[in-house]
Short mmCIF file of N, CA and C and ligand atoms in Angstrom, two decimals:
data_model
loop_
_atom_site.label_atom_id
_atom_site.label_comp_id
_atom_site.label_asym_id
_atom_site.label_seq_id
_atom_site.Cartn_x
_atom_site.Cartn_y
_atom_site.Cartn_z
N UNK A 1 35.33 -16.48 -1.12
CA UNK A 1 34.27 -15.74 -0.40
C UNK A 1 32.99 -16.56 -0.38
N UNK A 2 32.29 -16.47 0.72
CA UNK A 2 31.04 -17.22 0.86
C UNK A 2 29.99 -16.67 -0.10
N UNK A 3 29.18 -17.59 -0.68
CA UNK A 3 28.16 -17.22 -1.64
C UNK A 3 26.79 -17.24 -0.96
N UNK A 4 26.02 -16.18 -1.15
CA UNK A 4 24.68 -16.11 -0.57
C UNK A 4 23.68 -16.09 -1.72
N UNK A 5 22.75 -17.05 -1.71
CA UNK A 5 21.83 -17.16 -2.84
C UNK A 5 20.42 -16.72 -2.46
N UNK A 6 19.70 -16.23 -3.47
CA UNK A 6 18.34 -15.78 -3.23
C UNK A 6 17.52 -15.85 -4.50
N UNK A 7 16.24 -15.55 -4.37
CA UNK A 7 15.34 -15.59 -5.52
C UNK A 7 14.12 -14.73 -5.26
N UNK A 8 13.34 -14.51 -6.34
CA UNK A 8 12.04 -13.87 -6.17
C UNK A 8 11.05 -14.91 -5.63
N UNK A 9 9.82 -14.49 -5.41
CA UNK A 9 8.82 -15.40 -4.85
C UNK A 9 8.57 -16.62 -5.74
N UNK A 10 8.46 -16.42 -7.06
CA UNK A 10 8.07 -17.53 -7.95
C UNK A 10 9.25 -18.34 -8.45
N UNK A 11 10.47 -17.82 -8.32
CA UNK A 11 11.65 -18.58 -8.74
C UNK A 11 12.14 -18.28 -10.15
N UNK A 12 11.44 -17.42 -10.90
CA UNK A 12 11.91 -17.05 -12.24
C UNK A 12 13.26 -16.33 -12.18
N UNK A 13 13.46 -15.56 -11.12
CA UNK A 13 14.72 -14.83 -10.93
C UNK A 13 15.52 -15.46 -9.81
N UNK A 14 16.81 -15.68 -10.08
CA UNK A 14 17.71 -16.11 -9.01
C UNK A 14 18.96 -15.24 -9.05
N UNK A 15 19.57 -15.08 -7.89
CA UNK A 15 20.77 -14.25 -7.81
C UNK A 15 21.69 -14.79 -6.73
N UNK A 16 22.90 -14.31 -6.74
CA UNK A 16 23.77 -14.56 -5.60
C UNK A 16 24.70 -13.37 -5.41
N UNK A 17 25.24 -13.28 -4.20
CA UNK A 17 26.34 -12.33 -3.99
C UNK A 17 27.39 -13.00 -3.14
N UNK A 18 28.60 -12.48 -3.28
CA UNK A 18 29.73 -13.09 -2.58
C UNK A 18 30.22 -12.18 -1.46
N UNK A 19 30.60 -12.80 -0.36
CA UNK A 19 31.23 -12.08 0.73
C UNK A 19 30.24 -11.37 1.65
N UNK A 20 30.81 -10.55 2.53
CA UNK A 20 30.04 -9.81 3.53
C UNK A 20 29.45 -8.55 2.91
N UNK A 21 28.22 -8.18 3.27
CA UNK A 21 27.70 -6.88 2.83
C UNK A 21 28.50 -5.74 3.47
N UNK A 22 28.50 -4.59 2.78
CA UNK A 22 29.16 -3.39 3.32
C UNK A 22 28.39 -2.87 4.53
N UNK A 23 27.07 -3.07 4.46
CA UNK A 23 26.20 -2.59 5.53
C UNK A 23 24.89 -3.37 5.45
N UNK A 24 24.14 -3.38 6.56
CA UNK A 24 22.84 -4.07 6.59
C UNK A 24 21.87 -3.12 7.28
N UNK A 25 20.85 -2.67 6.54
CA UNK A 25 20.10 -1.50 6.98
C UNK A 25 18.60 -1.64 6.85
N UNK A 26 17.88 -1.29 7.92
CA UNK A 26 16.43 -1.09 7.83
C UNK A 26 16.22 0.34 7.34
N UNK A 27 15.54 0.50 6.20
CA UNK A 27 15.27 1.85 5.70
C UNK A 27 13.77 2.12 5.77
N UNK A 28 13.43 3.20 6.50
CA UNK A 28 12.03 3.56 6.72
C UNK A 28 11.59 4.74 5.86
N UNK A 29 12.29 5.01 4.75
CA UNK A 29 11.90 6.14 3.91
C UNK A 29 10.56 5.84 3.23
N UNK A 30 9.88 6.89 2.75
CA UNK A 30 8.55 6.69 2.16
C UNK A 30 8.62 5.83 0.90
N UNK A 31 9.70 5.97 0.13
CA UNK A 31 9.85 5.15 -1.08
C UNK A 31 9.88 3.67 -0.72
N UNK A 32 10.62 3.33 0.32
CA UNK A 32 10.72 1.93 0.72
C UNK A 32 9.40 1.41 1.28
N UNK A 33 8.65 2.28 1.95
CA UNK A 33 7.33 1.86 2.44
C UNK A 33 6.40 1.52 1.28
N UNK A 34 6.40 2.41 0.27
CA UNK A 34 5.56 2.17 -0.91
C UNK A 34 5.99 0.88 -1.62
N UNK A 35 7.30 0.73 -1.75
CA UNK A 35 7.87 -0.41 -2.47
C UNK A 35 7.49 -1.74 -1.83
N UNK A 36 7.58 -1.79 -0.51
CA UNK A 36 7.41 -3.06 0.18
C UNK A 36 5.98 -3.28 0.68
N UNK A 37 5.18 -2.23 0.73
CA UNK A 37 3.86 -2.36 1.35
C UNK A 37 3.99 -2.60 2.84
N UNK A 38 5.10 -2.13 3.42
CA UNK A 38 5.37 -2.38 4.83
C UNK A 38 6.04 -1.13 5.42
N UNK A 39 6.56 -1.26 6.64
CA UNK A 39 7.16 -0.08 7.27
C UNK A 39 8.60 0.17 6.81
N UNK A 40 9.24 -0.85 6.22
CA UNK A 40 10.66 -0.70 5.89
C UNK A 40 11.11 -1.67 4.81
N UNK A 41 12.30 -1.37 4.26
CA UNK A 41 13.03 -2.28 3.37
C UNK A 41 14.26 -2.71 4.16
N UNK A 42 14.55 -4.02 4.18
CA UNK A 42 15.76 -4.50 4.82
C UNK A 42 16.78 -4.75 3.71
N UNK A 43 17.73 -3.85 3.56
CA UNK A 43 18.70 -3.92 2.48
C UNK A 43 20.08 -4.35 2.94
N UNK A 44 20.66 -5.28 2.18
CA UNK A 44 22.05 -5.68 2.39
C UNK A 44 22.85 -5.00 1.29
N UNK A 45 23.77 -4.12 1.69
CA UNK A 45 24.51 -3.33 0.70
C UNK A 45 25.71 -4.13 0.21
N UNK A 46 25.64 -4.51 -1.06
CA UNK A 46 26.64 -5.39 -1.64
C UNK A 46 27.35 -4.66 -2.79
N UNK A 47 28.70 -4.64 -2.79
CA UNK A 47 29.42 -3.99 -3.89
C UNK A 47 28.95 -4.56 -5.24
N UNK A 48 28.80 -3.68 -6.24
CA UNK A 48 28.25 -4.09 -7.53
C UNK A 48 28.96 -5.31 -8.11
N UNK A 49 30.28 -5.36 -7.95
CA UNK A 49 31.07 -6.45 -8.53
C UNK A 49 30.78 -7.80 -7.88
N UNK A 50 30.22 -7.80 -6.67
CA UNK A 50 29.99 -9.06 -5.95
C UNK A 50 28.59 -9.63 -6.16
N UNK A 51 27.74 -8.90 -6.92
CA UNK A 51 26.35 -9.33 -7.10
C UNK A 51 26.10 -9.79 -8.52
N UNK A 52 25.31 -10.85 -8.68
CA UNK A 52 25.03 -11.37 -10.02
C UNK A 52 23.63 -11.97 -10.09
N UNK A 53 22.89 -11.64 -11.16
CA UNK A 53 21.64 -12.34 -11.46
C UNK A 53 22.04 -13.63 -12.16
N UNK A 54 21.61 -14.77 -11.63
CA UNK A 54 22.06 -16.06 -12.17
C UNK A 54 20.98 -16.77 -12.97
N UNK A 55 19.72 -16.32 -12.85
CA UNK A 55 18.65 -16.92 -13.64
C UNK A 55 17.58 -15.87 -13.93
N UNK A 56 17.10 -15.84 -15.17
CA UNK A 56 16.02 -14.94 -15.53
C UNK A 56 16.52 -13.55 -15.90
N UNK A 57 15.60 -12.74 -16.36
CA UNK A 57 15.92 -11.37 -16.76
C UNK A 57 15.00 -10.42 -16.01
N UNK A 58 15.55 -9.66 -15.07
CA UNK A 58 14.69 -8.78 -14.28
C UNK A 58 14.16 -7.60 -15.11
N UNK A 59 12.98 -7.13 -14.77
CA UNK A 59 12.50 -5.85 -15.27
C UNK A 59 13.09 -4.78 -14.38
N UNK A 60 13.11 -3.53 -14.86
CA UNK A 60 13.69 -2.47 -14.04
C UNK A 60 12.75 -1.28 -13.92
N UNK A 61 12.89 -0.58 -12.82
CA UNK A 61 12.18 0.68 -12.60
C UNK A 61 13.19 1.60 -11.93
N UNK A 62 13.35 2.80 -12.46
CA UNK A 62 14.33 3.69 -11.82
C UNK A 62 13.69 4.99 -11.37
N UNK A 63 14.23 5.52 -10.31
CA UNK A 63 13.81 6.82 -9.78
C UNK A 63 15.06 7.58 -9.39
N UNK A 64 14.90 8.89 -9.21
CA UNK A 64 16.02 9.69 -8.75
C UNK A 64 16.04 9.67 -7.23
N UNK A 65 17.17 9.27 -6.66
CA UNK A 65 17.29 9.19 -5.21
C UNK A 65 17.58 10.55 -4.59
N UNK A 66 17.65 10.59 -3.26
CA UNK A 66 17.93 11.83 -2.53
C UNK A 66 19.27 12.44 -2.94
N UNK A 67 20.21 11.58 -3.35
CA UNK A 67 21.53 12.05 -3.73
C UNK A 67 21.51 12.75 -5.09
N UNK A 68 20.41 12.58 -5.84
CA UNK A 68 20.34 13.10 -7.19
C UNK A 68 20.70 12.05 -8.23
N UNK A 69 21.26 10.94 -7.80
CA UNK A 69 21.62 9.86 -8.72
C UNK A 69 20.48 8.83 -8.75
N UNK A 70 20.48 8.03 -9.80
CA UNK A 70 19.40 7.07 -9.99
C UNK A 70 19.48 5.87 -9.03
N UNK A 71 18.30 5.41 -8.62
CA UNK A 71 18.15 4.13 -7.93
C UNK A 71 17.35 3.25 -8.89
N UNK A 72 17.92 2.11 -9.27
CA UNK A 72 17.28 1.24 -10.25
C UNK A 72 16.84 -0.06 -9.57
N UNK A 73 15.53 -0.29 -9.55
CA UNK A 73 14.99 -1.50 -8.93
C UNK A 73 14.95 -2.64 -9.94
N UNK A 74 15.39 -3.82 -9.53
CA UNK A 74 15.31 -5.01 -10.37
C UNK A 74 14.21 -5.90 -9.79
N UNK A 75 13.21 -6.21 -10.64
CA UNK A 75 12.10 -7.01 -10.13
C UNK A 75 11.64 -8.06 -11.13
N UNK A 76 10.91 -9.05 -10.62
CA UNK A 76 10.43 -10.16 -11.44
C UNK A 76 9.14 -9.75 -12.16
N UNK A 77 9.10 -9.98 -13.48
CA UNK A 77 7.92 -9.63 -14.26
C UNK A 77 6.76 -10.58 -14.03
N UNK A 78 7.01 -11.72 -13.43
CA UNK A 78 5.95 -12.69 -13.17
C UNK A 78 5.31 -12.45 -11.80
N UNK A 79 6.13 -12.38 -10.75
CA UNK A 79 5.57 -12.30 -9.39
C UNK A 79 5.75 -10.92 -8.74
N UNK A 80 6.48 -10.01 -9.41
CA UNK A 80 6.66 -8.62 -8.99
C UNK A 80 7.60 -8.41 -7.80
N UNK A 81 8.22 -9.46 -7.31
CA UNK A 81 9.17 -9.30 -6.20
C UNK A 81 10.36 -8.43 -6.62
N UNK A 82 10.67 -7.42 -5.82
CA UNK A 82 11.88 -6.63 -6.05
C UNK A 82 13.03 -7.32 -5.31
N UNK A 83 14.03 -7.79 -6.06
CA UNK A 83 15.12 -8.52 -5.41
C UNK A 83 16.25 -7.60 -4.97
N UNK A 84 16.40 -6.46 -5.65
CA UNK A 84 17.44 -5.52 -5.23
C UNK A 84 17.23 -4.17 -5.88
N UNK A 85 17.95 -3.19 -5.37
CA UNK A 85 17.97 -1.86 -5.96
C UNK A 85 19.43 -1.48 -6.19
N UNK A 86 19.72 -1.04 -7.42
CA UNK A 86 21.08 -0.60 -7.71
C UNK A 86 21.18 0.87 -7.31
N UNK A 87 22.05 1.14 -6.35
CA UNK A 87 22.23 2.51 -5.87
C UNK A 87 23.44 3.08 -6.61
N UNK A 88 23.16 3.80 -7.71
CA UNK A 88 24.26 4.23 -8.60
C UNK A 88 25.17 5.25 -7.91
N UNK A 89 24.62 6.00 -6.95
CA UNK A 89 25.43 6.99 -6.24
C UNK A 89 26.55 6.32 -5.44
N UNK A 90 26.30 5.10 -4.97
CA UNK A 90 27.28 4.45 -4.11
C UNK A 90 27.93 3.24 -4.73
N UNK A 91 27.56 2.92 -6.00
CA UNK A 91 28.16 1.78 -6.68
C UNK A 91 27.92 0.46 -5.94
N UNK A 92 26.72 0.31 -5.40
CA UNK A 92 26.39 -0.96 -4.73
C UNK A 92 24.93 -1.31 -5.00
N UNK A 93 24.60 -2.57 -4.73
CA UNK A 93 23.21 -3.01 -4.76
C UNK A 93 22.70 -3.08 -3.33
N UNK A 94 21.48 -2.62 -3.13
CA UNK A 94 20.80 -2.86 -1.86
C UNK A 94 19.94 -4.10 -2.09
N UNK A 95 20.46 -5.24 -1.64
CA UNK A 95 19.80 -6.53 -1.90
C UNK A 95 18.74 -6.78 -0.84
N UNK A 96 17.56 -7.22 -1.26
CA UNK A 96 16.48 -7.50 -0.33
C UNK A 96 16.84 -8.68 0.56
N UNK A 97 16.98 -8.42 1.85
CA UNK A 97 17.35 -9.49 2.79
C UNK A 97 16.30 -10.59 2.80
N UNK A 98 15.05 -10.21 2.56
CA UNK A 98 13.96 -11.20 2.61
C UNK A 98 13.94 -12.10 1.37
N UNK A 99 14.71 -11.75 0.32
CA UNK A 99 14.79 -12.60 -0.87
C UNK A 99 15.87 -13.66 -0.76
N UNK A 100 16.69 -13.57 0.28
CA UNK A 100 17.75 -14.58 0.46
C UNK A 100 17.14 -15.88 0.96
N UNK A 101 17.74 -16.98 0.52
CA UNK A 101 17.29 -18.28 1.00
C UNK A 101 17.53 -18.38 2.50
N UNK A 102 18.70 -17.94 2.91
CA UNK A 102 19.07 -17.89 4.33
C UNK A 102 19.75 -16.55 4.56
N UNK A 103 19.27 -15.77 5.51
CA UNK A 103 19.94 -14.50 5.77
C UNK A 103 20.63 -14.52 7.12
N UNK A 104 21.96 -14.61 7.14
CA UNK A 104 22.67 -14.65 8.41
C UNK A 104 23.00 -13.26 8.95
N UNK A 105 22.58 -12.20 8.22
CA UNK A 105 23.01 -10.84 8.59
C UNK A 105 21.92 -10.08 9.33
N UNK A 106 22.16 -9.71 10.59
CA UNK A 106 21.20 -8.85 11.29
C UNK A 106 21.37 -7.40 10.86
N UNK A 107 20.36 -6.54 11.08
CA UNK A 107 20.51 -5.13 10.72
C UNK A 107 21.53 -4.44 11.62
N UNK A 108 22.34 -3.53 11.03
CA UNK A 108 23.33 -2.78 11.81
C UNK A 108 22.83 -1.39 12.18
N UNK A 109 21.83 -0.90 11.44
CA UNK A 109 21.28 0.42 11.75
C UNK A 109 19.92 0.59 11.11
N UNK A 110 19.20 1.63 11.56
CA UNK A 110 17.92 2.01 10.95
C UNK A 110 18.06 3.45 10.45
N UNK A 111 17.64 3.69 9.19
CA UNK A 111 17.74 5.04 8.62
C UNK A 111 16.36 5.55 8.19
N UNK A 112 16.27 6.87 8.00
CA UNK A 112 15.01 7.55 7.64
C UNK A 112 13.90 7.25 8.66
N UNK A 113 14.31 7.11 9.92
CA UNK A 113 13.36 6.81 10.98
C UNK A 113 12.33 7.93 11.15
N UNK A 114 12.72 9.18 10.77
CA UNK A 114 11.80 10.32 10.92
C UNK A 114 10.58 10.18 10.01
N UNK A 115 10.68 9.38 8.94
CA UNK A 115 9.50 9.20 8.08
C UNK A 115 8.81 7.85 8.30
N UNK A 116 9.17 7.15 9.36
CA UNK A 116 8.53 5.86 9.62
C UNK A 116 7.08 6.08 10.05
N UNK A 117 6.20 5.14 9.71
CA UNK A 117 4.81 5.28 10.15
C UNK A 117 4.71 5.12 11.68
N UNK A 118 3.64 5.63 12.24
CA UNK A 118 3.50 5.61 13.71
C UNK A 118 3.47 4.18 14.25
N UNK A 119 3.05 3.24 13.41
CA UNK A 119 2.93 1.84 13.86
C UNK A 119 4.20 1.03 13.64
N UNK A 120 5.26 1.68 13.10
CA UNK A 120 6.50 0.94 12.83
C UNK A 120 7.11 0.40 14.12
N UNK A 121 7.74 -0.74 14.04
CA UNK A 121 8.47 -1.28 15.16
C UNK A 121 9.95 -1.04 14.89
N UNK A 122 10.55 -0.11 15.64
CA UNK A 122 11.95 0.25 15.39
C UNK A 122 12.87 -0.64 16.21
N UNK A 123 14.01 -1.00 15.63
CA UNK A 123 14.95 -1.85 16.39
C UNK A 123 15.59 -1.05 17.52
N UNK A 124 15.69 -1.66 18.70
CA UNK A 124 16.21 -0.93 19.86
C UNK A 124 17.69 -1.16 20.09
N UNK A 125 18.22 -2.21 19.47
CA UNK A 125 19.60 -2.59 19.78
C UNK A 125 20.62 -2.10 18.75
N UNK A 126 20.18 -1.29 17.78
CA UNK A 126 21.11 -0.71 16.80
C UNK A 126 20.83 0.79 16.69
N UNK A 127 21.82 1.58 16.18
CA UNK A 127 21.60 3.02 16.04
C UNK A 127 20.43 3.33 15.10
N UNK A 128 19.59 4.29 15.52
CA UNK A 128 18.49 4.80 14.68
C UNK A 128 18.84 6.20 14.24
N UNK A 129 18.72 6.49 12.94
CA UNK A 129 19.02 7.83 12.43
C UNK A 129 17.76 8.44 11.81
N UNK A 130 17.52 9.73 12.11
CA UNK A 130 16.36 10.44 11.55
C UNK A 130 16.38 10.35 10.03
N UNK A 131 17.53 10.64 9.44
CA UNK A 131 17.70 10.52 7.99
C UNK A 131 18.85 9.54 7.76
N UNK A 132 20.06 10.07 7.61
CA UNK A 132 21.23 9.22 7.40
C UNK A 132 22.26 9.49 8.48
N UNK A 133 23.18 8.54 8.74
CA UNK A 133 24.26 8.83 9.67
C UNK A 133 25.13 9.95 9.10
N UNK A 134 25.77 10.72 9.99
CA UNK A 134 26.67 11.77 9.51
C UNK A 134 27.70 11.19 8.54
N UNK A 135 27.88 11.85 7.41
CA UNK A 135 28.91 11.40 6.47
C UNK A 135 28.43 10.42 5.42
N UNK A 136 27.20 9.91 5.57
CA UNK A 136 26.69 8.98 4.57
C UNK A 136 25.79 9.72 3.57
N UNK A 137 26.13 9.60 2.28
CA UNK A 137 25.29 10.22 1.24
C UNK A 137 25.29 11.72 1.29
N UNK A 138 24.56 12.33 0.47
CA UNK A 138 24.34 13.78 0.32
C UNK A 138 25.50 14.71 0.60
ZN1 ZN B 201 9.18 -14.16 -9.65
ZN1 ZN B 202 14.40 3.69 1.81
#
């Protein structure tokens, strides 16, 4: 399987994941806006077994997600970059696409569009969902 490598801004943390993501998603929920200081988080959903921190020790912050299960953010204690979020409800990591050295994966959908800020630029060429697509989560 192809290996995709990434890091935080300062390089203290490095990671890789193998193979294709399960999904590639722009998330416009309020949590992601706060987290990124932007309109969205671009997450590559990678099965837990395919993801590995290869350098450094991330700090963690966890919150309860909409599903009721924990979302655990892994971030660098030096530069504060969040490299991924462990979504325990789905047994995958939502890896920050912007932390990859090279990201060959375009977004496949946009979720939580109903909470996007008025100035958000929504993608026009992929499905947009107010919250989640039917059958996903909850
Ligand atoms: Zn760092
Ligand atoms: Zn979100």
